[in-house]
Amino acid sequence: MRRSALAVACVFVLTPQLALANPYARASSVWAQAAATQPATTTTTTTTTTTQETTTTTQPAGDQWQPTSSKAPKSTELEETPQPEPAPEVKPEPTPEPEPPPPEPEKPKWTRHGFGIRGGISIIPTWAVRGYVQSLTNALCRGDSVPGGKFGAGLSRVDGCNFYIGGEYIYRFSKNFDIVPAVAYHRLKAPDGLWLDDSERDAMGNPNLGAADYTQVNFSFVALQVDFIGRGTVVETPDFAFQLGGGGGLGLGIITGKGLWQTPLGSPATGSTDGNPQATCNSVSDYSDFTKCTPHWSPDPDNPGAPPPAAGSLQLDDQPGGNPGRFAKCNKDGCNEADLNVLGRAKGINLPVIPIVNLLLTARFLIKDTFGINLTGGWNTGFYFGGSLQYFFGSK
C-alpha cells in the first residue's frame, strides 16, 4: 500500500479516538455525520428574473444528542474560592457649618432727662409733740374740727392745712434709678393757741392753767434737696409702664416763716373782752377761745420788779372803763400782735436752717416714656402725700 493511502487511512481511524478525548470535538463530529446522512431537499422558485434555492436541514433523531463522557470535572464539583467582601467605603462626615452667633440683646432705651412740678400736703402728727405738752394746736387739713379719741387728745385748736409746691429735675441714671434734685416751698404752720408744757402741774397733778403761753408757730421753709429713687417695673408695654419704688434723700430747709413766738398767758388765768377780768378760764378745753383765756400782764416771777405796760399801750385802754386787767385785745381765734409785743412776746426758737431727711414710697405711670404721673408719700418734716407731673426729653 502506498504511503499516501496509509496516511489517509490513519487519519480516518484516529479521528474518532481524538473526538473521544474532547467533548467539543465529539459534538462537532456528530453534527457532521448527521448532516452527511440526511437527504437534501431542494426547492426551486422560478420567477421572471430570479431563481431561489432553499436547503432545509433536519436534526437527527434518536439518542444522538446524549452527552458523552468527558474528563472535565462537572461544574458543581468545582469549588469556587469565596472572594472577600470589599470593605465598606467610609464616607467622611460632612463638617457642620458653624452656627451664626446669637444676636446681641437690644439695649434698653429710655429718656434720661426730665422736669417736673410737684405738690402735696404735709401733716405733723399730734403724737409726735404731745409727749412734751398738755395742750397744743395743729393743722390737720380738716378745718377747725378737733378729731375725737386719741387723735384729738391735747389739741385745743385745729385749723388750716400745710402743703408744699415746687419743681424738680429728674436724671434717669438707668431705667430703674432716678436722681432727683428739687426746690420746693413748704408751708409749715400751726394755728395760734395756748400751749402748756407737760411739766406745768400743781401738787395734785392738775394743770397750772396760768403757766400757758400764747404760741405762734410758723416754720415755713424753702427746701433744697436731692432724692435717690429706685423703681421696679411692674407692667410695661411699648406705650405704657407702671413702676413701684422708694428711696430717700437729704437736704436743707431755709426758714422763711416767723419761727416760734410765745407770750405768757398770765396768772391767774382769766378772760376778758373789755379789759375787766372774768373767771372763764377753768380748764384746758377753754384754751380754744381766747376771749375765755386771754393773755394779760402779770408780774414775772423771774423779774418781779418789772413795771406793767404803760397806759395807752394796749388796744383796750381806750375802753370807757379803761383796761384795769391789762388784757390784750382778742377775739375767739386770735389776739392783736401789737398788744402781744407789749405783754412781752419773745421768740422761742431761732433756726435759720433745718436739716431735711426724706424717706419716700412712690408709684409712677409712664406714657410713651415721655410723660410721667408720679404719686409720692413719705416723711421729711412730717408725713406728706402728693405727686408730680413729669416731662422727659433727650436722646434715648
Tab-separated table of C-alpha atoms in Angstrom, residues 9-369:
chain	number	residue	atom	x	y	z
A	9	ALA	CA	-6.427	5.670	6.416
A	10	CYS	CA	-4.686	6.515	9.649
A	11	VAL	CA	-6.409	9.877	9.701
A	12	PHE	CA	-9.844	8.303	9.369
A	13	VAL	CA	-9.031	5.702	12.026
A	14	LEU	CA	-7.625	8.187	14.525
A	15	THR	CA	-10.319	10.802	14.077
A	16	PRO	CA	-12.966	9.078	16.280
A	17	GLN	CA	-10.411	8.459	19.019
A	18	LEU	CA	-9.395	12.048	19.103
A	19	ALA	CA	-13.016	13.020	19.238
A	20	LEU	CA	-13.497	10.913	22.364
A	21	ALA	CA	-10.783	12.798	24.081
A	22	ASN	CA	-12.568	16.167	23.559
A	23	PRO	CA	-16.342	16.516	24.047
A	24	TYR	CA	-16.437	19.635	21.928
A	25	ALA	CA	-14.794	17.767	19.043
A	26	ARG	CA	-17.207	14.850	19.535
A	27	ALA	CA	-20.152	17.175	19.248
A	28	SER	CA	-18.768	18.659	16.056
A	29	SER	CA	-18.261	15.175	14.613
A	30	VAL	CA	-21.796	14.114	15.429
A	31	TRP	CA	-23.175	17.196	13.751
A	32	ALA	CA	-21.086	16.493	10.663
A	33	GLN	CA	-22.230	12.882	10.417
A	34	ALA	CA	-25.863	13.865	10.798
A	35	ALA	CA	-25.524	16.360	8.041
A	36	ALA	CA	-23.957	13.756	5.765
A	37	THR	CA	-26.632	11.081	6.273
A	38	GLN	CA	-29.681	13.455	5.962
A	39	PRO	CA	-31.028	13.738	2.392
A	40	ALA	CA	-31.027	17.172	0.971
A	41	THR	CA	-34.248	18.885	-0.073
A	42	THR	CA	-34.090	21.437	-2.773
A	43	THR	CA	-36.825	23.927	-3.510
A	44	THR	CA	-36.639	25.886	-6.674
A	45	THR	CA	-38.652	29.014	-7.207
A	46	THR	CA	-38.692	30.396	-10.702
A	47	THR	CA	-39.586	33.959	-11.382
A	48	THR	CA	-39.182	36.116	-14.373
A	49	THR	CA	-35.813	37.412	-13.222
A	50	THR	CA	-34.637	35.352	-10.198
A	51	THR	CA	-34.291	31.598	-9.272
A	52	GLN	CA	-34.071	30.938	-5.463
A	53	GLU	CA	-32.995	27.593	-3.983
A	54	THR	CA	-33.727	26.743	-0.335
A	55	THR	CA	-31.982	23.885	1.509
A	56	THR	CA	-33.594	22.576	4.696
A	57	THR	CA	-31.565	20.557	7.254
A	58	THR	CA	-33.369	18.366	9.769
A	59	GLN	CA	-31.991	17.361	13.178
A	60	PRO	CA	-31.018	13.718	13.634
A	61	ALA	CA	-33.463	11.611	15.568
A	62	GLY	CA	-32.807	9.154	18.319
A	63	ASP	CA	-30.210	9.415	21.073
A	64	GLN	CA	-27.543	11.116	19.011
A	65	TRP	CA	-27.675	14.201	21.398
A	66	GLN	CA	-26.825	12.328	24.553
A	67	PRO	CA	-23.709	13.716	26.254
A	68	THR	CA	-20.564	11.619	26.104
A	69	SER	CA	-18.088	11.035	28.843
A	70	SER	CA	-15.541	13.729	29.441
A	71	LYS	CA	-12.510	14.096	31.646
A	72	ALA	CA	-13.516	17.686	32.511
A	73	PRO	CA	-14.991	17.968	36.038
A	74	LYS	CA	-18.608	18.899	36.492
A	75	SER	CA	-19.317	22.494	37.175
A	76	THR	CA	-20.928	21.590	40.503
A	77	GLU	CA	-17.708	19.848	41.586
A	78	LEU	CA	-15.670	22.960	41.139
A	79	GLU	CA	-15.126	24.749	44.365
A	80	GLU	CA	-15.161	28.453	43.936
A	81	THR	CA	-12.855	30.299	46.198
A	82	PRO	CA	-15.004	32.813	48.102
A	83	GLN	CA	-13.968	36.293	47.319
A	84	PRO	CA	-13.621	38.551	50.340
A	85	GLU	CA	-16.293	41.183	50.531
A	86	PRO	CA	-14.924	44.559	49.804
A	87	ALA	CA	-14.595	46.774	52.839
A	88	PRO	CA	-17.415	49.310	53.026
A	89	GLU	CA	-16.389	52.627	51.787
A	90	VAL	CA	-16.138	55.061	54.645
A	91	LYS	CA	-17.559	58.339	53.644
A	92	PRO	CA	-16.219	61.301	55.619
A	93	GLU	CA	-18.851	63.041	57.658
A	94	PRO	CA	-19.576	66.489	56.367
A	95	THR	CA	-18.219	69.234	58.551
A	96	PRO	CA	-21.204	71.082	60.050
A	97	GLU	CA	-21.393	74.707	59.202
A	98	PRO	CA	-20.688	76.920	62.214
A	99	GLU	CA	-23.811	78.386	63.755
A	100	PRO	CA	-24.086	82.119	63.454
A	101	PRO	CA	-23.541	83.957	66.742
A	102	PRO	CA	-26.759	84.868	68.565
A	103	PRO	CA	-27.888	88.417	68.000
A	104	GLU	CA	-26.880	90.829	70.713
A	105	PRO	CA	-29.801	91.686	73.011
A	106	GLU	CA	-31.177	95.088	72.354
A	107	LYS	CA	-30.023	97.531	74.956
A	108	PRO	CA	-32.817	99.150	76.957
A	109	LYS	CA	-33.600	102.667	75.895
A	110	TRP	CA	-35.038	105.491	77.935
A	111	THR	CA	-35.117	109.258	78.023
A	112	ARG	CA	-32.534	110.407	80.543
A	113	HIS	CA	-33.700	113.892	81.468
A	114	GLY	CA	-36.920	115.343	82.754
A	115	PHE	CA	-38.566	118.220	84.535
A	116	GLY	CA	-41.488	118.048	86.915
A	117	ILE	CA	-43.854	120.094	89.036
A	118	ARG	CA	-44.560	118.622	92.470
A	119	GLY	CA	-47.074	119.379	95.164
A	120	GLY	CA	-48.941	117.865	98.078
A	121	ILE	CA	-49.976	118.214	101.704
A	122	SER	CA	-47.949	117.855	104.901
A	123	ILE	CA	-49.137	116.846	108.354
A	124	ILE	CA	-47.170	116.851	111.595
A	125	PRO	CA	-48.735	114.098	113.704
A	126	THR	CA	-50.016	115.257	117.081
A	127	TRP	CA	-48.474	112.289	118.863
A	128	ALA	CA	-45.002	113.458	117.821
A	129	VAL	CA	-45.388	116.540	120.088
A	130	ARG	CA	-48.000	115.518	122.643
A	131	GLY	CA	-45.438	113.823	124.880
A	132	TYR	CA	-43.935	117.236	125.690
A	133	VAL	CA	-47.063	119.356	126.183
A	134	GLN	CA	-50.502	119.181	127.761
A	135	SER	CA	-52.047	121.492	125.220
A	136	LEU	CA	-51.128	122.335	121.625
A	137	THR	CA	-52.578	123.255	118.236
A	138	ASN	CA	-52.148	121.679	114.829
A	139	ALA	CA	-53.087	121.941	111.164
A	140	LEU	CA	-54.689	118.682	110.039
A	141	CYS	CA	-56.356	119.711	106.771
A	142	ARG	CA	-59.798	119.149	108.281
A	143	GLY	CA	-60.977	122.670	109.028
A	144	ASP	CA	-61.447	123.625	112.686
A	145	SER	CA	-62.893	120.280	113.768
A	146	VAL	CA	-60.868	118.618	116.517
A	147	PRO	CA	-60.701	114.829	115.967
A	148	GLY	CA	-62.025	112.585	118.689
A	149	GLY	CA	-60.264	109.906	120.677
A	150	LYS	CA	-56.522	109.667	120.940
A	151	PHE	CA	-56.064	111.622	117.711
A	152	GLY	CA	-57.520	114.696	119.367
A	153	ALA	CA	-56.015	114.287	122.841
A	154	GLY	CA	-54.296	117.514	123.934
A	155	LEU	CA	-55.462	119.517	120.939
A	156	SER	CA	-57.008	122.834	121.922
A	157	ARG	CA	-57.396	124.184	118.377
A	158	VAL	CA	-57.184	122.790	114.823
A	159	ASP	CA	-57.149	124.898	111.707
A	160	GLY	CA	-55.527	125.191	108.303
A	161	CYS	CA	-53.605	122.812	106.070
A	162	ASN	CA	-49.902	122.619	105.389
A	163	PHE	CA	-48.737	121.985	101.837
A	164	TYR	CA	-45.715	122.051	99.565
A	165	ILE	CA	-45.153	123.020	95.936
A	166	GLY	CA	-42.015	123.110	93.846
A	167	GLY	CA	-40.062	121.973	90.836
A	168	GLU	CA	-37.747	119.075	90.187
A	169	TYR	CA	-35.186	117.878	87.692
A	170	ILE	CA	-35.031	114.139	87.029
A	171	TYR	CA	-31.867	112.443	85.863
A	172	ARG	CA	-32.609	108.832	84.976
A	173	PHE	CA	-29.313	107.131	85.715
A	174	SER	CA	-30.863	103.906	84.471
A	175	LYS	CA	-34.314	102.773	83.528
A	176	ASN	CA	-34.994	101.955	87.180
A	177	PHE	CA	-32.968	104.521	89.122
A	178	ASP	CA	-33.560	108.272	89.326
A	179	ILE	CA	-31.554	111.090	90.859
A	180	VAL	CA	-33.917	113.975	91.585
A	181	PRO	CA	-32.714	117.412	92.733
A	182	ALA	CA	-35.657	119.572	93.804
A	183	VAL	CA	-36.554	123.022	95.108
A	184	ALA	CA	-39.859	123.424	96.934
A	185	TYR	CA	-41.698	125.745	99.279
A	186	HIS	CA	-43.179	124.057	102.347
A	187	ARG	CA	-45.843	125.764	104.427
A	188	LEU	CA	-45.385	124.527	107.971
A	189	LYS	CA	-47.632	126.464	110.289
A	190	ALA	CA	-49.922	125.797	113.231
A	191	PRO	CA	-52.852	127.952	114.310
A	192	ASP	CA	-52.290	130.322	117.211
A	193	GLY	CA	-53.010	128.657	120.502
A	194	LEU	CA	-52.231	128.293	124.161
A	195	TRP	CA	-49.522	125.694	124.684
A	196	LEU	CA	-48.908	124.308	128.147
A	197	ASP	CA	-45.801	122.315	128.960
A	198	ASP	CA	-46.352	118.850	130.367
A	199	SER	CA	-44.310	119.730	133.463
A	200	GLU	CA	-46.641	122.591	134.464
A	201	ARG	CA	-48.780	120.826	137.091
A	202	ASP	CA	-49.678	121.593	140.681
A	203	ALA	CA	-49.151	119.270	143.636
A	204	MET	CA	-52.379	117.435	142.825
A	205	GLY	CA	-51.337	116.838	139.213
A	206	ASN	CA	-53.800	119.340	137.808
A	207	PRO	CA	-52.631	121.603	135.007
A	208	ASN	CA	-51.360	125.024	136.005
A	209	LEU	CA	-53.523	126.958	133.569
A	210	GLY	CA	-51.832	130.321	134.126
A	211	ALA	CA	-48.461	128.910	133.018
A	212	ALA	CA	-49.558	128.511	129.370
A	213	ASP	CA	-48.114	130.618	126.574
A	214	TYR	CA	-49.893	132.174	123.666
A	215	THR	CA	-47.868	130.392	120.963
A	216	GLN	CA	-47.426	131.258	117.315
A	217	VAL	CA	-45.735	128.651	115.096
A	218	ASN	CA	-44.573	129.288	111.554
A	219	PHE	CA	-41.623	127.220	110.369
A	220	SER	CA	-42.338	127.521	106.642
A	221	PHE	CA	-39.185	126.924	104.639
A	222	VAL	CA	-37.679	126.567	101.187
A	223	ALA	CA	-36.237	123.076	100.713
A	224	LEU	CA	-33.153	122.272	98.667
A	225	GLN	CA	-32.831	118.517	98.468
A	226	VAL	CA	-31.702	115.572	96.377
A	227	ASP	CA	-33.641	112.308	96.313
A	228	PHE	CA	-32.364	108.919	95.169
A	229	ILE	CA	-35.213	106.714	93.983
A	230	GLY	CA	-35.128	103.106	92.845
A	231	ARG	CA	-38.053	101.743	90.865
A	232	GLY	CA	-39.170	98.331	89.684
A	233	THR	CA	-41.236	97.990	86.526
A	234	VAL	CA	-44.454	96.060	87.217
A	235	VAL	CA	-46.158	96.463	83.824
A	236	GLU	CA	-44.508	97.539	80.581
A	237	THR	CA	-45.820	97.893	77.039
A	238	PRO	CA	-44.490	99.951	74.110
A	239	ASP	CA	-46.765	102.823	75.153
A	240	PHE	CA	-47.140	102.437	78.908
A	241	ALA	CA	-45.198	101.465	82.030
A	242	PHE	CA	-46.160	101.211	85.681
A	243	GLN	CA	-43.387	101.376	88.281
A	244	LEU	CA	-43.230	100.991	92.051
A	245	GLY	CA	-40.305	102.058	94.178
A	246	GLY	CA	-38.887	104.001	97.047
A	247	GLY	CA	-35.846	105.789	98.263
A	248	GLY	CA	-34.587	108.647	100.308
A	249	GLY	CA	-32.917	111.993	100.163
A	250	LEU	CA	-31.061	114.684	102.050
A	251	GLY	CA	-31.355	118.421	102.013
A	252	LEU	CA	-31.568	121.723	103.836
A	253	GLY	CA	-34.572	123.846	104.696
A	254	ILE	CA	-34.125	127.613	104.733
A	255	ILE	CA	-36.633	129.028	107.222
A	256	THR	CA	-38.818	131.730	105.717
A	257	GLY	CA	-41.537	131.767	108.405
A	258	LYS	CA	-41.514	133.761	111.631
A	259	GLY	CA	-40.455	130.774	113.691
A	260	LEU	CA	-41.757	130.189	117.230
A	261	TRP	CA	-43.070	133.142	119.273
A	262	GLN	CA	-44.607	132.951	122.740
A	263	THR	CA	-46.457	135.387	125.018
A	264	PRO	CA	-47.237	134.477	128.666
A	265	LEU	CA	-50.947	133.948	129.339
A	266	GLY	CA	-50.626	135.476	132.806
A	267	SER	CA	-51.601	134.193	136.210
A	268	PRO	CA	-54.248	133.713	137.311
A	269	ALA	CA	-55.793	132.541	134.045
A	270	THR	CA	-58.767	134.743	133.244
A	271	GLY	CA	-60.618	136.058	130.232
A	272	SER	CA	-61.855	139.459	129.080
A	273	THR	CA	-63.413	141.262	126.156
A	274	ASP	CA	-63.486	144.749	127.647
A	275	GLY	CA	-60.459	144.838	129.935
A	276	ASN	CA	-62.271	143.600	133.025
A	277	PRO	CA	-61.254	140.149	134.354
A	278	GLN	CA	-63.749	137.300	134.004
A	279	ALA	CA	-63.418	133.841	135.581
A	280	THR	CA	-63.950	131.961	132.326
A	281	CYS	CA	-60.649	130.041	132.020
A	282	ASN	CA	-61.206	126.951	134.145
A	283	SER	CA	-59.803	124.023	132.100
A	284	VAL	CA	-57.560	123.167	129.187
A	285	SER	CA	-60.605	122.912	126.937
A	286	ASP	CA	-61.206	126.655	127.495
A	287	TYR	CA	-57.921	127.364	125.707
A	288	SER	CA	-59.732	127.082	122.365
A	289	ASP	CA	-61.413	130.500	122.885
A	290	PHE	CA	-59.149	133.476	123.523
A	291	THR	CA	-61.991	135.501	125.000
A	292	LYS	CA	-62.223	132.892	127.779
A	293	CYS	CA	-58.489	132.623	128.356
A	294	THR	CA	-56.975	135.988	127.391
A	295	PRO	CA	-53.296	136.983	127.623
A	296	HIS	CA	-52.726	139.776	130.180
A	297	TRP	CA	-49.957	141.287	132.190
A	298	SER	CA	-48.886	139.697	135.452
A	299	PRO	CA	-45.680	140.042	137.473
A	300	ASP	CA	-42.846	137.982	136.074
A	301	PRO	CA	-41.516	135.570	138.717
A	302	ASP	CA	-38.081	135.840	137.141
A	303	ASN	CA	-38.271	139.669	137.141
A	304	PRO	CA	-40.718	140.724	139.864
A	305	GLY	CA	-39.795	144.422	139.725
A	306	ALA	CA	-40.714	144.864	136.053
A	307	PRO	CA	-43.351	147.651	135.591
A	308	PRO	CA	-46.706	146.954	133.864
A	309	PRO	CA	-47.347	148.220	130.347
A	310	ALA	CA	-47.724	151.945	130.075
A	311	ALA	CA	-51.198	153.394	129.897
A	312	GLY	CA	-52.457	153.668	126.365
A	313	SER	CA	-50.074	150.998	125.035
A	314	LEU	CA	-52.842	148.358	124.776
A	315	GLN	CA	-55.860	148.438	122.465
A	316	LEU	CA	-58.348	148.004	125.307
A	317	ASP	CA	-57.005	151.085	127.097
A	318	ASP	CA	-59.396	153.149	125.001
A	319	GLN	CA	-62.431	151.469	126.562
A	320	PRO	CA	-64.663	153.651	128.793
A	321	GLY	CA	-63.624	151.717	131.880
A	322	GLY	CA	-60.021	151.599	130.824
A	323	ASN	CA	-58.188	148.305	130.929
A	324	PRO	CA	-57.679	147.516	134.605
A	325	GLY	CA	-56.663	143.910	133.940
A	326	ARG	CA	-54.090	144.952	131.273
A	327	PHE	CA	-55.524	142.483	128.736
A	328	ALA	CA	-54.607	142.138	125.074
A	329	LYS	CA	-57.388	142.716	122.626
A	330	CYS	CA	-58.508	139.260	121.361
A	331	ASN	CA	-61.364	137.594	119.617
A	332	LYS	CA	-62.194	133.891	119.635
A	333	ASP	CA	-59.468	132.920	117.117
A	334	GLY	CA	-56.584	135.303	117.831
A	335	CYS	CA	-55.089	138.346	119.555
A	336	ASN	CA	-53.677	141.676	118.442
A	337	GLU	CA	-49.998	141.205	117.722
A	338	ALA	CA	-49.030	144.723	118.888
A	339	ASP	CA	-50.612	144.031	122.255
A	340	LEU	CA	-48.704	140.740	122.460
A	341	ASN	CA	-45.430	142.584	121.888
A	342	VAL	CA	-46.292	144.955	124.734
A	343	LEU	CA	-47.026	141.994	127.028
A	344	GLY	CA	-43.599	140.517	126.409
A	345	ARG	CA	-43.820	138.362	123.317
A	346	ALA	CA	-40.479	136.625	122.724
A	347	LYS	CA	-39.007	134.404	120.075
A	348	GLY	CA	-38.644	130.898	121.377
A	349	ILE	CA	-36.579	129.130	118.724
A	350	ASN	CA	-34.296	130.799	116.213
A	351	LEU	CA	-33.281	128.321	113.495
A	352	PRO	CA	-32.357	129.870	110.147
A	353	VAL	CA	-31.745	126.440	108.592
A	354	ILE	CA	-33.067	122.972	109.396
A	355	PRO	CA	-31.831	119.602	108.118
A	356	ILE	CA	-34.113	117.534	105.902
A	357	VAL	CA	-34.115	113.753	105.810
A	358	ASN	CA	-36.587	112.435	103.277
A	359	LEU	CA	-37.975	108.886	103.172
A	360	LEU	CA	-40.464	108.048	100.454
A	361	LEU	CA	-42.516	105.475	98.595
A	362	THR	CA	-43.613	106.129	95.047
A	363	ALA	CA	-45.721	104.839	92.160
A	364	ARG	CA	-45.244	106.185	88.655
A	365	PHE	CA	-47.208	105.878	85.416
A	366	LEU	CA	-45.119	106.469	82.279
A	367	ILE	CA	-46.766	107.219	78.938
A	368	LYS	CA	-44.560	106.582	75.888
A	369	ASP	CA	-41.550	107.197	78.132
